[in-house]
């Protein structure tokens, strides 16, 4: 799955954001990842291991 994920990818996580959106854009992908909610533009910092566990599918 790591090959599919890169900066700029759109992913769907298992749990949605409180704003109601569950699609996220990968802003930075490394040991520490930054993802941006496509509904409210909030940026969340998460470990790569935790992110890989939470991804339901990769859209782009």
Coordinates of C-alpha atoms in Angstrom, one line a residue:
X1 CA 0.0 0.0 0.0
X2 CA 2.9 2.4 0.6
X3 CA 3.6 2.5 -3.2
X4 CA 0.1 3.9 -3.8
X5 CA 0.4 6.7 -1.2
X6 CA 2.3 9.8 -2.1
X7 CA 2.0 13.5 -1.6
X8 CA -1.1 14.8 -3.2
X9 CA -3.0 11.5 -3.0
X10 CA -6.7 11.6 -1.8
X11 CA -7.5 8.9 0.7
X12 CA -10.6 7.8 2.6
X13 CA -10.1 7.0 6.3
X14 CA -12.1 4.5 8.3
X15 CA -13.5 7.2 10.6
X16 CA -14.8 10.5 9.3
X17 CA -13.8 14.0 10.5
X18 CA -16.2 15.8 12.9
X19 CA -17.0 18.2 10.0
X20 CA -18.7 15.3 8.2
X21 CA -16.0 14.7 5.5
X22 CA -14.0 11.4 5.3
X23 CA -11.7 12.3 2.4
X24 CA -8.2 13.6 3.1
X25 CA -5.3 14.9 1.0
X26 CA -1.8 13.8 1.8
X27 CA 0.2 17.0 2.3
X28 CA 3.4 15.4 3.5
X29 CA 4.3 11.7 3.6
X30 CA 7.3 10.6 5.6
X31 CA 7.8 9.2 9.1
X32 CA 5.4 11.9 10.3
X33 CA 2.5 12.6 7.8
X34 CA 0.3 15.6 7.4
X35 CA -3.1 15.2 6.0
X36 CA -5.7 17.9 5.1
X37 CA -9.4 17.5 5.5
X38 CA -11.1 18.3 2.2
X39 CA -14.2 19.5 4.0
X40 CA -12.8 22.2 6.3
X41 CA -9.1 22.4 5.3
X42 CA -7.9 21.4 8.8
X43 CA -4.4 19.8 8.8
X44 CA -3.7 16.9 11.1
X45 CA -0.3 15.4 11.9
X46 CA -0.2 11.6 12.3
X47 CA 2.4 8.8 12.3
X48 CA 2.8 6.8 9.1
X49 CA 2.1 3.6 10.9
X50 CA -1.2 5.0 12.3
X51 CA -2.2 6.5 9.0
X52 CA -1.6 3.2 7.1
X53 CA -3.9 1.4 9.7
X54 CA -6.7 4.1 9.3
X55 CA -6.8 4.2 5.5
X56 CA -9.8 2.5 4.0
X57 CA -8.9 3.2 0.3
X58 CA -6.8 5.4 -1.9
X59 CA -8.8 7.4 -4.5
X60 CA -6.1 9.2 -6.5

